[in-house]
């Protein structure tokens, strides 16, 4: 292999490895739908209220500045957030999927 081919191959490999490192990255959103509305709920648990916003097929804990973090946390079901032992789960690598650059995309599950 020529030196120039090694450099190109190394750059492509580096880009592929770097894109895998984006798991659990902060991705803050207000969670508004296409009409600019949100769907929120409050759950009384363990002596206090916990607030959640429905977005992309599941519930996310409302956090700073009335925002949710879809990159760091996985969506939860209504049954999960109602449980006394509920604690938000870390997002899995499957929330972010796709290719590189403009072909990459984000999807949400429920």
mmCIF file of C-alpha atoms in Angstrom:
data_model
loop_
_atom_site.group_PDB
_atom_site.id
_atom_site.type_symbol
_atom_site.label_atom_id
_atom_site.label_comp_id
_atom_site.label_asym_id
_atom_site.label_seq_id
_atom_site.Cartn_x
_atom_site.Cartn_y
_atom_site.Cartn_z
ATOM 1 C CA UNK A 1 0.000 0.000 0.000
ATOM 2 C CA UNK A 2 1.283 3.475 -0.827
ATOM 3 C CA UNK A 3 1.876 6.059 1.875
ATOM 4 C CA UNK A 4 -0.980 8.289 0.569
ATOM 5 C CA UNK A 5 -3.406 5.344 0.725
ATOM 6 C CA UNK A 6 -2.351 4.651 4.325
ATOM 7 C CA UNK A 7 -3.037 8.278 5.262
ATOM 8 C CA UNK A 8 -6.510 8.222 3.690
ATOM 9 C CA UNK A 9 -7.341 4.869 5.262
ATOM 10 C CA UNK A 10 -6.152 6.135 8.660
ATOM 11 C CA UNK A 11 -8.329 9.255 8.343
ATOM 12 C CA UNK A 12 -11.419 7.189 7.463
ATOM 13 C CA UNK A 13 -10.767 4.777 10.334
ATOM 14 C CA UNK A 14 -10.261 7.673 12.754
ATOM 15 C CA UNK A 15 -13.587 9.233 11.645
ATOM 16 C CA UNK A 16 -15.393 5.928 12.161
ATOM 17 C CA UNK A 17 -13.961 5.430 15.645
ATOM 18 C CA UNK A 18 -14.667 9.054 16.602
ATOM 19 C CA UNK A 19 -18.328 8.783 15.616
ATOM 20 C CA UNK A 20 -18.732 5.804 17.941
ATOM 21 C CA UNK A 21 -17.595 7.940 20.849
ATOM 22 C CA UNK A 22 -20.733 10.121 20.673
ATOM 23 C CA UNK A 23 -22.755 7.862 22.988
ATOM 24 C CA UNK A 24 -24.437 9.580 25.915
ATOM 25 C CA UNK A 25 -23.700 13.039 24.569
ATOM 26 C CA UNK A 26 -25.799 15.888 25.917
ATOM 27 C CA UNK A 27 -28.563 16.692 23.444
ATOM 28 C CA UNK A 28 -30.845 19.257 25.043
ATOM 29 C CA UNK A 29 -34.269 20.023 23.569
ATOM 30 C CA UNK A 30 -37.450 21.712 24.710
ATOM 31 C CA UNK A 31 -39.406 18.679 23.451
ATOM 32 C CA UNK A 32 -41.993 20.687 21.526
ATOM 33 C CA UNK A 33 -44.040 18.977 18.832
ATOM 34 C CA UNK A 34 -44.581 20.321 15.300
ATOM 35 C CA UNK A 35 -47.267 22.696 16.629
ATOM 36 C CA UNK A 36 -44.969 24.070 19.328
ATOM 37 C CA UNK A 37 -46.733 22.282 22.189
ATOM 38 C CA UNK A 38 -45.435 20.018 24.930
ATOM 39 C CA UNK A 39 -47.030 17.182 26.902
ATOM 40 C CA UNK A 40 -45.947 17.179 30.542
ATOM 41 C CA UNK A 41 -46.842 15.254 33.680
ATOM 42 C CA UNK A 42 -45.952 15.319 37.368
ATOM 43 C CA UNK A 43 -45.537 12.188 39.492
ATOM 44 C CA UNK A 44 -45.617 12.352 43.288
ATOM 45 C CA UNK A 45 -43.033 9.875 44.536
ATOM 46 C CA UNK A 46 -40.868 9.531 47.631
ATOM 47 C CA UNK A 47 -42.162 12.746 49.213
ATOM 48 C CA UNK A 48 -41.838 15.043 46.210
ATOM 49 C CA UNK A 49 -42.973 15.804 42.701
ATOM 50 C CA UNK A 50 -40.978 14.686 39.682
ATOM 51 C CA UNK A 51 -41.727 16.314 36.326
ATOM 52 C CA UNK A 52 -41.551 14.631 32.922
ATOM 53 C CA UNK A 53 -42.057 15.609 29.289
ATOM 54 C CA UNK A 54 -43.277 13.224 26.572
ATOM 55 C CA UNK A 55 -41.074 13.296 23.486
ATOM 56 C CA UNK A 56 -40.237 10.832 20.726
ATOM 57 C CA UNK A 57 -42.297 7.961 22.125
ATOM 58 C CA UNK A 58 -41.376 8.184 25.815
ATOM 59 C CA UNK A 59 -41.063 10.290 28.959
ATOM 60 C CA UNK A 60 -37.930 12.262 29.851
ATOM 61 C CA UNK A 61 -37.209 13.965 33.169
ATOM 62 C CA UNK A 62 -37.551 17.740 32.914
ATOM 63 C CA UNK A 63 -34.298 19.338 33.874
ATOM 64 C CA UNK A 64 -32.630 22.718 33.788
ATOM 65 C CA UNK A 65 -34.467 25.541 32.060
ATOM 66 C CA UNK A 66 -37.491 23.308 31.386
ATOM 67 C CA UNK A 67 -35.475 21.167 28.937
ATOM 68 C CA UNK A 68 -34.954 17.427 28.437
ATOM 69 C CA UNK A 69 -31.751 15.600 27.530
ATOM 70 C CA UNK A 70 -32.467 13.025 24.821
ATOM 71 C CA UNK A 71 -28.807 12.204 24.238
ATOM 72 C CA UNK A 72 -27.901 11.233 27.781
ATOM 73 C CA UNK A 73 -31.154 9.575 28.929
ATOM 74 C CA UNK A 74 -33.378 6.905 27.400
ATOM 75 C CA UNK A 75 -37.132 7.498 27.114
ATOM 76 C CA UNK A 76 -39.241 5.795 29.803
ATOM 77 C CA UNK A 77 -42.778 4.434 29.715
ATOM 78 C CA UNK A 78 -45.591 5.827 31.875
ATOM 79 C CA UNK A 79 -45.424 2.656 33.990
ATOM 80 C CA UNK A 80 -41.711 3.166 34.589
ATOM 81 C CA UNK A 81 -41.966 6.787 35.711
ATOM 82 C CA UNK A 82 -44.821 5.864 38.062
ATOM 83 C CA UNK A 83 -42.703 3.274 39.868
ATOM 84 C CA UNK A 84 -41.364 4.242 43.305
ATOM 85 C CA UNK A 85 -37.947 2.895 42.340
ATOM 86 C CA UNK A 86 -37.697 4.681 38.974
ATOM 87 C CA UNK A 87 -34.389 6.257 38.062
ATOM 88 C CA UNK A 88 -33.668 7.580 34.549
ATOM 89 C CA UNK A 89 -31.552 5.174 32.464
ATOM 90 C CA UNK A 90 -28.592 6.146 30.396
ATOM 91 C CA UNK A 91 -29.252 6.264 26.679
ATOM 92 C CA UNK A 92 -28.011 3.278 24.753
ATOM 93 C CA UNK A 93 -25.948 3.573 21.610
ATOM 94 C CA UNK A 94 -29.044 2.743 19.567
ATOM 95 C CA UNK A 95 -30.548 6.208 19.978
ATOM 96 C CA UNK A 96 -27.954 7.601 17.618
ATOM 97 C CA UNK A 97 -27.601 5.680 14.405
ATOM 98 C CA UNK A 98 -26.807 6.190 10.780
ATOM 99 C CA UNK A 99 -23.745 7.021 8.761
ATOM 100 C CA UNK A 100 -21.262 9.851 8.743
ATOM 101 C CA UNK A 101 -21.793 13.534 8.091
ATOM 102 C CA UNK A 102 -25.025 14.450 6.368
ATOM 103 C CA UNK A 103 -26.108 10.803 6.096
ATOM 104 C CA UNK A 104 -26.185 10.446 9.893
ATOM 105 C CA UNK A 105 -29.528 10.744 11.618
ATOM 106 C CA UNK A 106 -31.064 10.601 15.069
ATOM 107 C CA UNK A 107 -34.066 8.493 15.963
ATOM 108 C CA UNK A 108 -36.043 7.964 19.145
ATOM 109 C CA UNK A 109 -37.629 4.829 20.473
ATOM 110 C CA UNK A 110 -40.428 4.231 22.936
#
